[in-house]
PDB file of C-alpha atoms in Angstrom:
ATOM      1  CA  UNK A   1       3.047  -4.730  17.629  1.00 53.00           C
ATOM      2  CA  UNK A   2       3.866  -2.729  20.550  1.00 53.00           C
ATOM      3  CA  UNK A   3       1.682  -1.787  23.370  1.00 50.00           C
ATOM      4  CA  UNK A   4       1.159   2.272  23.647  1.00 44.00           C
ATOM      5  CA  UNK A   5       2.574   4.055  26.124  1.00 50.00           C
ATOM      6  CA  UNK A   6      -1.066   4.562  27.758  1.00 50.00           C
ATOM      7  CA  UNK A   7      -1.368   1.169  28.108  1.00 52.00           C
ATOM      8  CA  UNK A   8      -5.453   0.081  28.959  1.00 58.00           C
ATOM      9  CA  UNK A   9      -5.752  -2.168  25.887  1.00 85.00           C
ATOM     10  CA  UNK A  10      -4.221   0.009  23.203  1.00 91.00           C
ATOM     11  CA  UNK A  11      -1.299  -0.797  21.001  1.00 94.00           C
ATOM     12  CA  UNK A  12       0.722   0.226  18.122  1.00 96.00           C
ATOM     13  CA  UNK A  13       1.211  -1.691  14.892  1.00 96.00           C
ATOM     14  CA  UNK A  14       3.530  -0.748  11.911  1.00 97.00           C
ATOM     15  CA  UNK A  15       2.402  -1.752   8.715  1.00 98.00           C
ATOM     16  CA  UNK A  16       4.216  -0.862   5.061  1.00 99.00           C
ATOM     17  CA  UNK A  17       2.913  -0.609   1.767  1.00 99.00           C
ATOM     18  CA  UNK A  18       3.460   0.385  -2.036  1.00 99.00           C
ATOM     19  CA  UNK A  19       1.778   2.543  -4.767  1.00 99.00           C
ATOM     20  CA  UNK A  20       3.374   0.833  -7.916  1.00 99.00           C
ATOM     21  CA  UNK A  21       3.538   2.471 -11.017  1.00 98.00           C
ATOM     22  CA  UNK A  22       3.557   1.930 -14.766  1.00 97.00           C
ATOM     23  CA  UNK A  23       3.480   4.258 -18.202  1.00 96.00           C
ATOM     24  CA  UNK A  24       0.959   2.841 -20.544  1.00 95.00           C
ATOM     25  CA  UNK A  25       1.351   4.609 -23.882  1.00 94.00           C
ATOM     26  CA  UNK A  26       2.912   7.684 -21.716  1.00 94.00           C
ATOM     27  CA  UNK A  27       0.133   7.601 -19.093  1.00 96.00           C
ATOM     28  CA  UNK A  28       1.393   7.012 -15.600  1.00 98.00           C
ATOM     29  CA  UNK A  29      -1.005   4.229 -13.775  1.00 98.00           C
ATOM     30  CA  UNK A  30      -1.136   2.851 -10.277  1.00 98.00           C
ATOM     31  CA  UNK A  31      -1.799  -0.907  -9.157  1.00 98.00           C
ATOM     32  CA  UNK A  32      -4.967  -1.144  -6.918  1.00 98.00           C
ATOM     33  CA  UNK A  33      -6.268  -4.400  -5.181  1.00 98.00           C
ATOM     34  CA  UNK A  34      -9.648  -5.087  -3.988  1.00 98.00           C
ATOM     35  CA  UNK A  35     -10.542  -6.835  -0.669  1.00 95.00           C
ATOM     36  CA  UNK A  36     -13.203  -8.915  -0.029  1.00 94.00           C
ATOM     37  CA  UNK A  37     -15.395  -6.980   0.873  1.00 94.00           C
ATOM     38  CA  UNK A  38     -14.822  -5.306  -2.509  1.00 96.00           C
ATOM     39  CA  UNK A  39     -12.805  -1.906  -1.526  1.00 96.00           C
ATOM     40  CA  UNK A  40     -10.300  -0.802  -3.539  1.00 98.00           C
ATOM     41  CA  UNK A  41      -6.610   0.157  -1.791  1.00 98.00           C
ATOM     42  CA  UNK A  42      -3.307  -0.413  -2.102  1.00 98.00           C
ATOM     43  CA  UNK A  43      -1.157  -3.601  -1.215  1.00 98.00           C
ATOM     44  CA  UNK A  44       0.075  -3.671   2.009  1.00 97.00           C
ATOM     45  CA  UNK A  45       0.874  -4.986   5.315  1.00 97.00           C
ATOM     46  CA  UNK A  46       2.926  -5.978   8.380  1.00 96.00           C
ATOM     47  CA  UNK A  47       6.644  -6.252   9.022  1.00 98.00           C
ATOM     48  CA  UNK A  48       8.533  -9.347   9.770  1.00 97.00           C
ATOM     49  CA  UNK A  49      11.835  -9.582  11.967  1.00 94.00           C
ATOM     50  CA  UNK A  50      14.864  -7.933  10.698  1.00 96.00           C
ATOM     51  CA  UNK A  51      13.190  -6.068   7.926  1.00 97.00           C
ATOM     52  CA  UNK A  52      13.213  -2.962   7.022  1.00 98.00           C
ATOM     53  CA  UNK A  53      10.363  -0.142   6.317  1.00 98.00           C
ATOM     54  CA  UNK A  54      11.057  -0.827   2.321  1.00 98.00           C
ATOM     55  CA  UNK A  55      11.710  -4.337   2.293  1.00 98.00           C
ATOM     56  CA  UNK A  56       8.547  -4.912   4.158  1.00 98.00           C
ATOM     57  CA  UNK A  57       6.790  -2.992   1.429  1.00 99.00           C
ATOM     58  CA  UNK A  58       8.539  -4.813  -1.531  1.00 98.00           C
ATOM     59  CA  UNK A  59       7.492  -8.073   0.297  1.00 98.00           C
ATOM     60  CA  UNK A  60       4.002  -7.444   0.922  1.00 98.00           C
ATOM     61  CA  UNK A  61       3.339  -5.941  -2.886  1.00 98.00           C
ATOM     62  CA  UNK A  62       4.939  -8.834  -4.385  1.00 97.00           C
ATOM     63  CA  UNK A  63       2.571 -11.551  -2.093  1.00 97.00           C
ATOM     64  CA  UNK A  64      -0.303  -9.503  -2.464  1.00 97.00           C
ATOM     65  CA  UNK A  65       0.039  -8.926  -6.182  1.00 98.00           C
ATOM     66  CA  UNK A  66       1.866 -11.583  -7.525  1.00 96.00           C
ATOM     67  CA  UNK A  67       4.109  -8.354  -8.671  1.00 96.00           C
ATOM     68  CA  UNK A  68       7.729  -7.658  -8.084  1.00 94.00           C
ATOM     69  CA  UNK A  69       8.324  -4.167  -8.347  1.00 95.00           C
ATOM     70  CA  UNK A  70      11.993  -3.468 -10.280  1.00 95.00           C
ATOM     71  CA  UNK A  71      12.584  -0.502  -8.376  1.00 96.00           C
ATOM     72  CA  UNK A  72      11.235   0.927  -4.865  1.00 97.00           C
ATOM     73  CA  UNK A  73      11.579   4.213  -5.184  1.00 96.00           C
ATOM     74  CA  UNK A  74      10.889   7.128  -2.392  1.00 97.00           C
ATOM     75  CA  UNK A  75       8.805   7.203   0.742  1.00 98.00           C
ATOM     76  CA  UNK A  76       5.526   8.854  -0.064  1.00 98.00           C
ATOM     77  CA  UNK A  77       3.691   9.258   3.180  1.00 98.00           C
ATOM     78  CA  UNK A  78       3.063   7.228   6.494  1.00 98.00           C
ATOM     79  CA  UNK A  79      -0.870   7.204   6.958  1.00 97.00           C
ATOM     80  CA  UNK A  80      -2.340   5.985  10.435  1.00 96.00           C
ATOM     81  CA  UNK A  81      -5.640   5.198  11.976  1.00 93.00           C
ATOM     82  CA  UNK A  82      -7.668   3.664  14.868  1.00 95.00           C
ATOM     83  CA  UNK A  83      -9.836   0.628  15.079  1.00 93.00           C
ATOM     84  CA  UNK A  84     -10.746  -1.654  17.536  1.00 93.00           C
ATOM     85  CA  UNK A  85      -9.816  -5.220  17.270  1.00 89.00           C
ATOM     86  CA  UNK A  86     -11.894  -7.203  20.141  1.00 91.00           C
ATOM     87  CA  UNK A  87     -11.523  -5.597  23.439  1.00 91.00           C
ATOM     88  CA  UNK A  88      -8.175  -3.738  22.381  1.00 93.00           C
ATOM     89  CA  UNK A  89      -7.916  -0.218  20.467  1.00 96.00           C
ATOM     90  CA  UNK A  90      -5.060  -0.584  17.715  1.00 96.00           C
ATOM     91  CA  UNK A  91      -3.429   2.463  16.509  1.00 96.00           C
ATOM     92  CA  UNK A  92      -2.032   1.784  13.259  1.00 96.00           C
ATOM     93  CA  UNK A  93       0.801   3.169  11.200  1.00 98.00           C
ATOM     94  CA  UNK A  94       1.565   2.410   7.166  1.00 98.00           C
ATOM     95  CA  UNK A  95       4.592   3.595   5.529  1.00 99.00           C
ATOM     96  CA  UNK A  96       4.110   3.599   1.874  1.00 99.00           C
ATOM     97  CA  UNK A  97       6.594   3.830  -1.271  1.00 99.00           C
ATOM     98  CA  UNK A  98       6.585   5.111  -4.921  1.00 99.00           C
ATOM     99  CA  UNK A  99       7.480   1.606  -6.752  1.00 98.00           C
ATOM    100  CA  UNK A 100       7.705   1.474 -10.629  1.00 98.00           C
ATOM    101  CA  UNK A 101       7.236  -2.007 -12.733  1.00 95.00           C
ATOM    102  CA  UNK A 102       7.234  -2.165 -16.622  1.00 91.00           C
ATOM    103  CA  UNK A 103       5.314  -5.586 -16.092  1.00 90.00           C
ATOM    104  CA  UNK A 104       1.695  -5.982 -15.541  1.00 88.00           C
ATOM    105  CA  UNK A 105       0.529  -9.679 -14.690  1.00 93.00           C
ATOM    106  CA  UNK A 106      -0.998 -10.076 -11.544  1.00 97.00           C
ATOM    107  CA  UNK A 107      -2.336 -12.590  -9.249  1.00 95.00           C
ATOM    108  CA  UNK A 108      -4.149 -11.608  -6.152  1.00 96.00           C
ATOM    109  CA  UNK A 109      -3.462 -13.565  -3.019  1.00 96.00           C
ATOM    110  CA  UNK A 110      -6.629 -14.993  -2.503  1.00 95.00           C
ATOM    111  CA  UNK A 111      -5.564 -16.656   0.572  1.00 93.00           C
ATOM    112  CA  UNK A 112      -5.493 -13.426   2.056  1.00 91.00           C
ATOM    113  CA  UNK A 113      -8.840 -12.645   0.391  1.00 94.00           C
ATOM    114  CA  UNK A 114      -7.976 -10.345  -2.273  1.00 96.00           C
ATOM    115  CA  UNK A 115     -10.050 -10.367  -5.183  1.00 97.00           C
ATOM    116  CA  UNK A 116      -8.913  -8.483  -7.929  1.00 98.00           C
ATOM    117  CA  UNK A 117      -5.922  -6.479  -8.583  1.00 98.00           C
ATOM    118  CA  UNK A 118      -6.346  -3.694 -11.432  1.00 98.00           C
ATOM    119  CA  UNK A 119      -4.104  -0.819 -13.229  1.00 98.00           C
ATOM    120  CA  UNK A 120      -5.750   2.263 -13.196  1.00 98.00           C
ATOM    121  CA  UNK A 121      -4.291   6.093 -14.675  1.00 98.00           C
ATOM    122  CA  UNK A 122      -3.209   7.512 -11.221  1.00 98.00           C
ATOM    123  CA  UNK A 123      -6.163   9.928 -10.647  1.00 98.00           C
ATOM    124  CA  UNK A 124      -8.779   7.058 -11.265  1.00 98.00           C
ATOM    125  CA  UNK A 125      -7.190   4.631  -8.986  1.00 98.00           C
ATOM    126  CA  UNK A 126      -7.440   7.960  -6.400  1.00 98.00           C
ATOM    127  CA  UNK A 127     -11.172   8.067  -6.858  1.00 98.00           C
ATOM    128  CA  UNK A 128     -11.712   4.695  -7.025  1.00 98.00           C
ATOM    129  CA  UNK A 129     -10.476   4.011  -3.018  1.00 97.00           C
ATOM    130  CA  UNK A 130     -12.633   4.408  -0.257  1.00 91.00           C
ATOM    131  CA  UNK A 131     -10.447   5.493   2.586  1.00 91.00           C
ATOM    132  CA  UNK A 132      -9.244   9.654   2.246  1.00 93.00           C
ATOM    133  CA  UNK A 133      -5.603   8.715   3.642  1.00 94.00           C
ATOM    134  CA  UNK A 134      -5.143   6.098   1.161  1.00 96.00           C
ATOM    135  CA  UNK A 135      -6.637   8.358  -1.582  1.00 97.00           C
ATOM    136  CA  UNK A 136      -3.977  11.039  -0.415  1.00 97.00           C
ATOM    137  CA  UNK A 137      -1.102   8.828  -0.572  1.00 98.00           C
ATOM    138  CA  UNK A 138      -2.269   7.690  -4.385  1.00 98.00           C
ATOM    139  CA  UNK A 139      -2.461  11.571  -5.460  1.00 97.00           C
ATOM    140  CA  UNK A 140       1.112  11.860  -3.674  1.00 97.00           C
ATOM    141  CA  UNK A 141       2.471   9.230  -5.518  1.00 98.00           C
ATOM    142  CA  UNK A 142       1.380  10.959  -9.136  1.00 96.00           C
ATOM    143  CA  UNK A 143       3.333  14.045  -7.987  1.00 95.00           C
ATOM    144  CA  UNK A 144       6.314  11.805  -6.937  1.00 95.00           C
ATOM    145  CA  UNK A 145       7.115   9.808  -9.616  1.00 95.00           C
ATOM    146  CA  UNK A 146       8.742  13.178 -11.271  1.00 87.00           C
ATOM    147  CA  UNK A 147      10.672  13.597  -8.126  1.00 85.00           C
ATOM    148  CA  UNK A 148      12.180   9.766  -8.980  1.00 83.00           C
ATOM    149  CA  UNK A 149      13.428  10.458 -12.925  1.00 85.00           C
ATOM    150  CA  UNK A 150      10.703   8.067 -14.360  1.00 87.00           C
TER     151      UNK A 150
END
């Protein structure tokens, strides 16, 4: 976190994420997880010490997923929004990655209260989250994964 340079209670967090992907019989799907309050989005999250944009990413899809990805691919987009958390007004930033796995056993991190984690063909697992960024970022990653040579 670091404090914005308007200061009065705002601040600026950088988060990272991934949009992994998998062929099932030659249909490219992404990974979604669902929250508890039962909204559908990608894993993601914040960034420890010393790491990187990318191995934040990795980190948090593997925790949140129970899913290492074999190979992190490009950056897709960086999303942000606002939302108030008590008397402060965070403005948040998530980088997120094209990642590809050939493996699909999951285990959501409960602990952090997800729920469910699900494979869906890339333009259901668009219409199936509830945010437009995120959405965006899904559709992105369909028209990336060309760009990678899978």
């Amino acid at each position: 976190m670091e404090p914005s340079p308007g200061g009065g209670g705002e601040r600026i967090e950088r988060s990272a994420g991934g949009v992994v992907v998998r062929s099932l019989a030659g249909v490219w799907h992404a990974l979604l997880i669902r929250d508890a309050y039962g909204n559908w989005g990608l894993p993601k999250g914040h960034i420890e010490g010393g790491e990187s944009l990318r191995e934040a990413a990795a980190r948090e899809v593997a925790e949140e997923t129970g899913l290492t990805p074999e190979e992190v691919g490009p950056k897709i987009a960086t999303v942000d929004w606002t939302f108030r958390k008590g008397r402060a007004i965070v403005h948040k930033y998530c980088t997120f990655f094209l990642m590809r796995s050939r493996f699909g056993n999951t285990v959501p991190q409960a602990d952090e209260g997800i729920t469910d984690c699900r494979w869906l063909p890339v333009p259901d697992a668009a219409a199936r989250i509830v945010y437009k960024n995120t959405r965006a970022v899904v559709l992105r990653a369909g028209e990336k994964i060309g760009e990678a040579g899978w």
